[in-house]
Amino acid sequence: MYFSLPRTCPAVVLMISSLSLSVSMFLNTLTPKFYVALTGTSSLISGLILIFEWWYFRKYGTSFIEQVSVSHLRPLLGGVDNNSPNNSNTSNGDSDSNRQSVSECKVWRNPLNLFRGAEYNRYTWVTGREPLTYYDMNLSAQDHQTFFTCDTDHLRPADAIMQKAWRERNPQARISAAHEALELNECATAYILLAEEEATTIVEAEKLFKQALKAGEGCYRRSQQLQHHGAQYEAQHRRDTNVLVYIKRRLAMCARKLGRTREAVKMMRDLMKEFPLLSMFNIHENLLEALLELQAYADVQAVLAKYDDISLPKSATICYTAALLKARAVSDKFSPEAASRRGLSTAEMNAVEAIHRYLLEMKSLILPPEHILKRGDSEAIAYAFFHLQHWKRVEGALNLLHCTWEGTFRMIPYPLEKGHLFYPYPICTETADRELLPSFHEVSVYPKKELPFFILFTAGLCSFTAMLALLTHQFPELMGVFAKAVSIH
């Protein structure tokens, strides 16, 4: 068996040799200035690309060329993008990230914040350390003025005293002002202040909140009848509503802390039903924690179904409670060795991806602050302080969490390139957390990302072409001969 060459072969060879001769003649006519201009232009273009790549990397944390290649070129070439939303969990994670970028460093009131007198102060008495920072307490003072005061307070002597009390920095001065207001009238906000700051036990705080509830309900009923008589009455009714919701919520938290969990759940459900529009208090997070204590996982899932799709940035309570429910289905039989051999099952992958939505670092546990930052140490501490017991109760859940944590942090600073739903901390998180957390806590710092390949490539290309331009300028004849020899070969 043999193959015969086509008859046109000599003509093709002649054409190629003629073309090669033409190229050789063209190169011989080029002057050294052409090579200097060529290499100089190449160096300039690669330098501009390098500058743009570096700016884009500093601003967005990724390479522009790499991003375009993954997002646009790979699908055209038939590749599969690991980061594309090929399932509902990934698309949810992408939308979560976009929402977080809108208000990534907004400070939120901790829904499960402790009582200053009965809990924070007891810690100070025992350890001699201050668990709250000035910045955190100042934010709480602003919250109190927003929730518990209105423009008509000066018309009522007791409320006028409390308006000044909420602005007072000295705790003893605030407590004295609250007692002074109670001497004039049954003031609900005065009872609130005493329950929060003077009561040394949860039992004492609960008694004071019950007195506050009695006074607060009277004010609420009176202002409710007058709310449509003018803007001042409407503002007063809004204040009385905030006061009443705050009191009922704190009473539910007292019941939860004193072991009356079912009573606490009922109080929270009634409160959410009575005031469905006051979502700013995040009462559903208190409810989730109480339901987990009762191990009412079906009820937990029902609450998650309602609040896991809200437009606000996802909280650790929402994300990790969803992860706990998914981990509960596989954690008792999970083994990292077996998973590495056979790969993750669908249920295990769902649990791992749920954990990746909000993975942080391993740190020593301290008392949670009164305010938290989403995706920051402050929120991680607040979540772990109240929810760690629920993870311990589910067999194997902490083992699955630890294995997922180890596996992901082994890939940092390349979690996105590996296809995991693990988002770096926002740039401002570290600064805000240092203000919220006491000095004895070491704030987590997200590892610095190494330079992407294309930045190193463009830097090498720019350096190489710049060196060629310099050599061509210094030794034009020699570089011309070299260029001709390379082109011929």
mmCIF file of C-alpha atoms in Angstrom, residues 4-305:
data_model
loop_
_atom_site.group_PDB
_atom_site.id
_atom_site.type_symbol
_atom_site.label_atom_id
_atom_site.label_comp_id
_atom_site.label_asym_id
_atom_site.label_seq_id
_atom_site.Cartn_x
_atom_site.Cartn_y
_atom_site.Cartn_z
ATOM 1 C CA SER A 4 1.047 9.042 -4.422
ATOM 2 C CA LEU A 5 1.890 12.729 -4.224
ATOM 3 C CA PRO A 6 -0.406 15.075 -6.116
ATOM 4 C CA ARG A 7 0.831 16.473 -9.384
ATOM 5 C CA THR A 8 0.646 20.038 -8.083
ATOM 6 C CA CYS A 9 3.347 19.382 -5.489
ATOM 7 C CA PRO A 10 6.228 21.000 -7.519
ATOM 8 C CA ALA A 11 4.086 24.116 -8.016
ATOM 9 C CA VAL A 12 3.390 24.357 -4.295
ATOM 10 C CA VAL A 13 7.072 24.003 -3.449
ATOM 11 C CA LEU A 14 7.921 26.710 -5.968
ATOM 12 C CA MET A 15 5.296 29.024 -4.471
ATOM 13 C CA ILE A 16 6.621 28.506 -0.932
ATOM 14 C CA SER A 17 10.219 29.134 -1.985
ATOM 15 C CA SER A 18 9.151 32.290 -3.832
ATOM 16 C CA LEU A 19 7.276 33.539 -0.758
ATOM 17 C CA SER A 20 10.264 32.788 1.461
ATOM 18 C CA LEU A 21 12.518 34.735 -0.912
ATOM 19 C CA SER A 22 10.126 37.707 -0.817
ATOM 20 C CA VAL A 23 10.066 37.693 2.980
ATOM 21 C CA SER A 24 13.859 37.502 3.089
ATOM 22 C CA MET A 25 14.158 40.460 0.712
ATOM 23 C CA PHE A 26 11.656 42.441 2.798
ATOM 24 C CA LEU A 27 13.612 41.772 5.995
ATOM 25 C CA ASN A 28 16.858 42.819 4.325
ATOM 26 C CA THR A 29 15.323 46.174 3.460
ATOM 27 C CA LEU A 30 14.361 46.876 7.114
ATOM 28 C CA THR A 31 16.612 49.279 8.969
ATOM 29 C CA PRO A 32 17.659 48.980 12.634
ATOM 30 C CA LYS A 33 15.287 51.851 13.444
ATOM 31 C CA PHE A 34 12.368 49.584 12.538
ATOM 32 C CA TYR A 35 13.437 46.988 15.113
ATOM 33 C CA VAL A 36 13.899 49.689 17.747
ATOM 34 C CA ALA A 37 10.392 51.013 17.023
ATOM 35 C CA LEU A 38 8.909 47.497 16.999
ATOM 36 C CA THR A 39 10.404 46.403 20.307
ATOM 37 C CA GLY A 40 9.715 49.796 21.900
ATOM 38 C CA THR A 41 6.059 49.708 20.862
ATOM 39 C CA SER A 42 5.702 46.132 22.141
ATOM 40 C CA SER A 43 7.229 47.136 25.457
ATOM 41 C CA LEU A 44 4.892 50.134 25.744
ATOM 42 C CA ILE A 45 1.761 48.071 25.005
ATOM 43 C CA SER A 46 2.704 45.297 27.427
ATOM 44 C CA GLY A 47 3.516 47.929 30.053
ATOM 45 C CA LEU A 48 0.078 49.515 29.660
ATOM 46 C CA ILE A 49 -1.523 46.068 29.959
ATOM 47 C CA LEU A 50 0.515 45.432 33.120
ATOM 48 C CA ILE A 51 -0.581 48.732 34.676
ATOM 49 C CA PHE A 52 -4.247 48.045 33.898
ATOM 50 C CA GLU A 53 -4.032 44.469 35.218
ATOM 51 C CA TRP A 54 -2.416 45.686 38.453
ATOM 52 C CA TRP A 55 -5.070 48.392 38.964
ATOM 53 C CA TYR A 56 -7.884 45.923 38.274
ATOM 54 C CA PHE A 57 -6.378 43.387 40.672
ATOM 55 C CA ARG A 58 -6.003 45.962 43.476
ATOM 56 C CA LYS A 59 -9.602 47.115 43.052
ATOM 57 C CA TYR A 60 -11.449 43.850 42.382
ATOM 58 C CA GLY A 61 -9.053 41.163 43.660
ATOM 59 C CA THR A 62 -8.814 39.231 40.406
ATOM 60 C CA SER A 63 -7.122 39.358 37.003
ATOM 61 C CA PHE A 64 -9.126 41.027 34.222
ATOM 62 C CA ILE A 65 -7.697 38.760 31.506
ATOM 63 C CA GLU A 66 -8.324 35.689 33.650
ATOM 64 C CA GLN A 67 -11.873 36.782 34.418
ATOM 65 C CA VAL A 68 -12.664 37.442 30.737
ATOM 66 C CA SER A 69 -11.133 34.083 29.788
ATOM 67 C CA VAL A 70 -13.169 32.168 32.370
ATOM 68 C CA SER A 71 -16.425 34.071 31.857
ATOM 69 C CA HIS A 72 -16.520 34.485 28.063
ATOM 70 C CA LEU A 73 -13.870 32.490 26.220
ATOM 71 C CA ARG A 74 -14.194 29.167 28.036
ATOM 72 C CA PRO A 75 -17.946 28.779 27.310
ATOM 73 C CA LEU A 76 -17.273 29.535 23.618
ATOM 74 C CA LEU A 77 -14.619 26.842 23.540
ATOM 75 C CA GLY A 78 -16.966 24.335 25.155
ATOM 76 C CA GLY A 79 -15.455 24.439 28.655
ATOM 77 C CA VAL A 80 -17.367 24.291 31.905
ATOM 78 C CA ASP A 81 -17.109 27.179 34.310
ATOM 79 C CA ASN A 82 -16.952 25.957 37.901
ATOM 80 C CA ASN A 83 -18.134 29.292 39.142
ATOM 81 C CA SER A 84 -21.141 29.471 36.820
ATOM 82 C CA PRO A 85 -24.558 29.077 38.437
ATOM 83 C CA ASN A 86 -25.119 25.463 37.428
ATOM 84 C CA ASN A 87 -27.255 24.807 40.467
ATOM 85 C CA SER A 88 -29.547 26.752 42.712
ATOM 86 C CA ASN A 89 -27.074 26.886 45.603
ATOM 87 C CA THR A 90 -24.427 28.571 43.482
ATOM 88 C CA SER A 91 -26.829 31.122 42.076
ATOM 89 C CA ASN A 92 -28.049 31.889 45.566
ATOM 90 C CA GLY A 93 -24.458 32.346 46.705
ATOM 91 C CA ASP A 94 -23.734 34.742 43.830
ATOM 92 C CA SER A 95 -26.820 36.806 44.616
ATOM 93 C CA ASP A 96 -25.854 36.795 48.288
ATOM 94 C CA SER A 97 -22.446 38.200 47.388
ATOM 95 C CA ASN A 98 -24.004 40.940 45.267
ATOM 96 C CA ARG A 99 -26.330 41.908 48.078
ATOM 97 C CA GLN A 100 -23.443 42.009 50.528
ATOM 98 C CA SER A 101 -21.510 44.420 48.346
ATOM 99 C CA VAL A 102 -24.355 46.944 48.647
ATOM 100 C CA SER A 103 -24.115 47.312 52.416
ATOM 101 C CA GLU A 104 -21.045 45.256 53.166
ATOM 102 C CA CYS A 105 -19.918 47.173 56.262
ATOM 103 C CA LYS A 106 -23.222 48.214 57.805
ATOM 104 C CA VAL A 107 -23.256 47.616 61.565
ATOM 105 C CA TRP A 108 -26.322 45.776 62.865
ATOM 106 C CA ARG A 109 -27.867 45.490 66.299
ATOM 107 C CA ASN A 110 -27.096 42.057 67.775
ATOM 108 C CA PRO A 111 -30.507 40.315 68.046
ATOM 109 C CA LEU A 112 -29.256 38.196 70.978
ATOM 110 C CA ASN A 113 -27.349 40.899 72.846
ATOM 111 C CA LEU A 114 -26.762 40.234 76.528
ATOM 112 C CA PHE A 115 -27.931 42.290 79.515
ATOM 113 C CA ARG A 116 -25.374 44.811 80.730
ATOM 114 C CA GLY A 117 -26.113 44.559 84.432
ATOM 115 C CA ALA A 118 -26.870 40.844 84.705
ATOM 116 C CA GLU A 119 -24.276 39.527 82.227
ATOM 117 C CA TYR A 120 -21.684 41.985 80.911
ATOM 118 C CA ASN A 121 -21.024 43.566 84.316
ATOM 119 C CA ARG A 122 -20.718 40.158 85.991
ATOM 120 C CA TYR A 123 -17.971 39.322 83.487
ATOM 121 C CA THR A 124 -16.183 42.554 84.399
ATOM 122 C CA TRP A 125 -16.464 41.807 88.131
ATOM 123 C CA VAL A 126 -14.931 38.354 87.664
ATOM 124 C CA THR A 127 -12.194 39.074 85.095
ATOM 125 C CA GLY A 128 -11.555 42.795 85.468
ATOM 126 C CA ARG A 129 -11.923 43.173 81.691
ATOM 127 C CA GLU A 130 -14.379 45.372 79.845
ATOM 128 C CA PRO A 131 -16.263 43.230 77.295
ATOM 129 C CA LEU A 132 -17.797 46.232 75.490
ATOM 130 C CA THR A 133 -15.933 48.937 73.615
ATOM 131 C CA TYR A 134 -16.796 52.627 73.716
ATOM 132 C CA TYR A 135 -17.738 52.512 70.041
ATOM 133 C CA ASP A 136 -20.173 49.653 70.643
ATOM 134 C CA MET A 137 -21.808 51.367 73.625
ATOM 135 C CA ASN A 138 -22.034 54.628 71.712
ATOM 136 C CA LEU A 139 -23.931 52.845 68.935
ATOM 137 C CA SER A 140 -26.299 51.439 71.563
ATOM 138 C CA ALA A 141 -26.866 54.938 72.946
ATOM 139 C CA GLN A 142 -27.830 56.093 69.456
ATOM 140 C CA ASP A 143 -30.206 53.126 69.116
ATOM 141 C CA HIS A 144 -31.845 53.955 72.446
ATOM 142 C CA GLN A 145 -32.381 57.560 71.442
ATOM 143 C CA THR A 146 -33.915 56.420 68.150
ATOM 144 C CA PHE A 147 -36.217 53.792 69.667
ATOM 145 C CA PHE A 148 -37.144 55.335 73.035
ATOM 146 C CA THR A 149 -37.417 59.100 72.438
ATOM 147 C CA CYS A 150 -39.514 61.447 70.304
ATOM 148 C CA ASP A 151 -39.924 65.182 69.757
ATOM 149 C CA THR A 152 -42.768 65.541 72.277
ATOM 150 C CA ASP A 153 -40.813 64.142 75.251
ATOM 151 C CA HIS A 154 -40.200 67.631 76.621
ATOM 152 C CA LEU A 155 -43.951 67.941 77.255
ATOM 153 C CA ARG A 156 -43.808 65.122 79.849
ATOM 154 C CA PRO A 157 -41.337 65.586 82.749
ATOM 155 C CA ALA A 158 -40.481 61.891 83.154
ATOM 156 C CA ASP A 159 -39.842 61.414 79.436
ATOM 157 C CA ALA A 160 -37.779 64.611 79.373
ATOM 158 C CA ILE A 161 -35.533 63.201 82.099
ATOM 159 C CA MET A 162 -35.162 59.907 80.214
ATOM 160 C CA GLN A 163 -34.335 61.755 77.008
ATOM 161 C CA LYS A 164 -31.291 63.176 78.774
ATOM 162 C CA ALA A 165 -30.549 59.855 80.477
ATOM 163 C CA TRP A 166 -30.125 58.006 77.177
ATOM 164 C CA ARG A 167 -27.487 60.566 76.161
ATOM 165 C CA GLU A 168 -25.582 60.265 79.431
ATOM 166 C CA ARG A 169 -22.258 58.440 79.223
ATOM 167 C CA ASN A 170 -21.883 57.663 82.924
ATOM 168 C CA PRO A 171 -23.816 54.468 83.841
ATOM 169 C CA GLN A 172 -24.533 55.608 87.411
ATOM 170 C CA ALA A 173 -25.886 58.920 86.134
ATOM 171 C CA ARG A 174 -28.220 57.049 83.779
ATOM 172 C CA ILE A 175 -29.482 54.815 86.591
ATOM 173 C CA SER A 176 -30.027 57.812 88.905
ATOM 174 C CA ALA A 177 -31.972 59.599 86.166
ATOM 175 C CA ALA A 178 -34.188 56.529 85.691
ATOM 176 C CA HIS A 179 -35.034 56.455 89.405
ATOM 177 C CA GLU A 180 -35.756 60.186 89.276
ATOM 178 C CA ALA A 181 -38.153 59.662 86.346
ATOM 179 C CA LEU A 182 -39.982 56.879 88.214
ATOM 180 C CA GLU A 183 -40.563 59.207 91.154
ATOM 181 C CA LEU A 184 -42.576 61.438 88.829
ATOM 182 C CA ASN A 185 -44.478 58.793 86.849
ATOM 183 C CA GLU A 186 -44.653 55.123 85.846
ATOM 184 C CA CYS A 187 -42.206 55.495 82.962
ATOM 185 C CA ALA A 188 -41.704 52.432 80.766
ATOM 186 C CA THR A 189 -38.314 53.528 79.405
ATOM 187 C CA ALA A 190 -37.038 54.126 82.952
ATOM 188 C CA TYR A 191 -37.878 50.534 83.851
ATOM 189 C CA ILE A 192 -36.123 49.399 80.664
ATOM 190 C CA LEU A 193 -32.913 51.192 81.614
ATOM 191 C CA LEU A 194 -32.952 49.734 85.129
ATOM 192 C CA ALA A 195 -33.646 46.236 83.819
ATOM 193 C CA GLU A 196 -30.787 46.492 81.348
ATOM 194 C CA GLU A 197 -28.150 48.144 83.534
ATOM 195 C CA GLU A 198 -28.991 47.971 87.251
ATOM 196 C CA ALA A 199 -30.462 44.466 87.619
ATOM 197 C CA THR A 200 -27.697 42.005 88.552
ATOM 198 C CA THR A 201 -29.639 38.837 87.681
ATOM 199 C CA ILE A 202 -31.997 37.784 84.897
ATOM 200 C CA VAL A 203 -34.757 37.265 87.475
ATOM 201 C CA GLU A 204 -34.482 40.897 88.623
ATOM 202 C CA ALA A 205 -34.394 42.079 85.010
ATOM 203 C CA GLU A 206 -37.555 40.102 84.225
ATOM 204 C CA LYS A 207 -39.435 41.691 87.156
ATOM 205 C CA LEU A 208 -38.488 45.171 85.970
ATOM 206 C CA PHE A 209 -39.481 44.378 82.390
ATOM 207 C CA LYS A 210 -42.884 43.185 83.596
ATOM 208 C CA GLN A 211 -43.361 46.555 85.297
ATOM 209 C CA ALA A 212 -42.194 48.236 82.079
ATOM 210 C CA LEU A 213 -44.728 46.162 80.127
ATOM 211 C CA LYS A 214 -47.591 47.361 82.293
ATOM 212 C CA ALA A 215 -46.596 51.014 81.832
ATOM 213 C CA GLY A 216 -45.751 50.559 78.150
ATOM 214 C CA GLU A 217 -49.085 48.961 77.249
ATOM 215 C CA GLY A 218 -50.948 51.902 78.808
ATOM 216 C CA CYS A 219 -48.926 54.433 76.804
ATOM 217 C CA TYR A 220 -49.363 52.366 73.630
ATOM 218 C CA ARG A 221 -53.163 52.232 73.947
ATOM 219 C CA ARG A 222 -53.434 55.970 74.578
ATOM 220 C CA SER A 223 -51.162 56.960 71.685
ATOM 221 C CA GLN A 224 -52.884 54.472 69.374
ATOM 222 C CA GLN A 225 -56.162 56.355 69.769
ATOM 223 C CA LEU A 226 -54.504 59.698 68.990
ATOM 224 C CA GLN A 227 -52.011 58.704 66.271
ATOM 225 C CA HIS A 228 -54.094 60.183 63.422
ATOM 226 C CA HIS A 229 -54.507 63.615 65.059
ATOM 227 C CA GLY A 230 -51.209 64.963 63.786
ATOM 228 C CA ALA A 231 -47.525 64.312 63.072
ATOM 229 C CA GLN A 232 -46.522 64.686 66.721
ATOM 230 C CA TYR A 233 -49.032 62.086 67.876
ATOM 231 C CA GLU A 234 -47.933 59.746 65.104
ATOM 232 C CA ALA A 235 -44.281 60.077 66.165
ATOM 233 C CA GLN A 236 -45.241 59.416 69.784
ATOM 234 C CA HIS A 237 -47.199 56.306 68.787
ATOM 235 C CA ARG A 238 -44.228 55.056 66.761
ATOM 236 C CA ARG A 239 -42.020 55.507 69.829
ATOM 237 C CA ASP A 240 -44.523 53.716 72.088
ATOM 238 C CA THR A 241 -44.701 50.854 69.571
ATOM 239 C CA ASN A 242 -40.909 50.484 69.588
ATOM 240 C CA VAL A 243 -40.902 50.505 73.390
ATOM 241 C CA LEU A 244 -43.612 47.844 73.622
ATOM 242 C CA VAL A 245 -41.936 45.551 71.064
ATOM 243 C CA TYR A 246 -38.584 45.918 72.826
ATOM 244 C CA ILE A 247 -40.076 45.053 76.215
ATOM 245 C CA LYS A 248 -41.926 41.968 74.954
ATOM 246 C CA ARG A 249 -38.885 40.748 73.123
ATOM 247 C CA ARG A 250 -36.629 41.133 76.169
ATOM 248 C CA LEU A 251 -39.226 39.338 78.312
ATOM 249 C CA ALA A 252 -39.136 36.461 75.835
ATOM 250 C CA MET A 253 -35.336 36.436 76.057
ATOM 251 C CA CYS A 254 -35.559 36.371 79.861
ATOM 252 C CA ALA A 255 -37.862 33.358 79.659
ATOM 253 C CA ARG A 256 -35.411 31.647 77.306
ATOM 254 C CA LYS A 257 -32.458 32.322 79.622
ATOM 255 C CA LEU A 258 -34.405 31.045 82.642
ATOM 256 C CA GLY A 259 -35.198 27.743 80.922
ATOM 257 C CA ARG A 260 -38.817 28.431 79.980
ATOM 258 C CA THR A 261 -38.103 27.865 76.287
ATOM 259 C CA ARG A 262 -41.603 26.903 75.140
ATOM 260 C CA GLU A 263 -43.008 30.015 76.775
ATOM 261 C CA ALA A 264 -40.317 32.071 75.052
ATOM 262 C CA VAL A 265 -41.199 30.572 71.653
ATOM 263 C CA LYS A 266 -44.883 31.399 72.152
ATOM 264 C CA MET A 267 -44.066 34.982 73.156
ATOM 265 C CA MET A 268 -41.870 35.456 70.095
ATOM 266 C CA ARG A 269 -44.439 34.009 67.719
ATOM 267 C CA ASP A 270 -47.176 36.221 69.198
ATOM 268 C CA LEU A 271 -44.916 39.258 68.919
ATOM 269 C CA MET A 272 -44.087 38.566 65.268
ATOM 270 C CA LYS A 273 -47.774 38.056 64.517
ATOM 271 C CA GLU A 274 -48.803 41.258 66.316
ATOM 272 C CA PHE A 275 -46.100 43.437 64.717
ATOM 273 C CA PRO A 276 -45.191 41.750 61.396
ATOM 274 C CA LEU A 277 -43.667 44.903 59.864
ATOM 275 C CA LEU A 278 -41.013 45.480 62.540
ATOM 276 C CA SER A 279 -38.419 43.210 60.924
ATOM 277 C CA MET A 280 -35.615 45.581 61.958
ATOM 278 C CA PHE A 281 -35.540 43.851 65.361
ATOM 279 C CA ASN A 282 -34.758 40.472 63.691
ATOM 280 C CA ILE A 283 -36.950 38.628 66.180
ATOM 281 C CA HIS A 284 -36.911 35.583 63.899
ATOM 282 C CA GLU A 285 -33.270 34.993 64.888
ATOM 283 C CA ASN A 286 -34.287 34.762 68.550
ATOM 284 C CA LEU A 287 -37.037 32.353 67.512
ATOM 285 C CA LEU A 288 -34.637 30.160 65.528
ATOM 286 C CA GLU A 289 -32.312 29.806 68.502
ATOM 287 C CA ALA A 290 -35.162 28.876 70.850
ATOM 288 C CA LEU A 291 -36.576 26.338 68.370
ATOM 289 C CA LEU A 292 -33.146 24.734 68.007
ATOM 290 C CA GLU A 293 -33.007 24.391 71.786
ATOM 291 C CA LEU A 294 -36.307 22.495 71.599
ATOM 292 C CA GLN A 295 -34.893 20.450 68.682
ATOM 293 C CA ALA A 296 -38.005 21.399 66.707
ATOM 294 C CA TYR A 297 -36.180 21.093 63.384
ATOM 295 C CA ALA A 298 -39.327 21.081 61.252
ATOM 296 C CA ASP A 299 -40.352 24.433 62.755
ATOM 297 C CA VAL A 300 -36.819 25.733 62.203
ATOM 298 C CA GLN A 301 -37.054 24.786 58.528
ATOM 299 C CA ALA A 302 -40.393 26.584 58.232
ATOM 300 C CA VAL A 303 -38.892 29.799 59.658
ATOM 301 C CA LEU A 304 -35.874 29.509 57.359
ATOM 302 C CA ALA A 305 -38.115 29.093 54.318
#
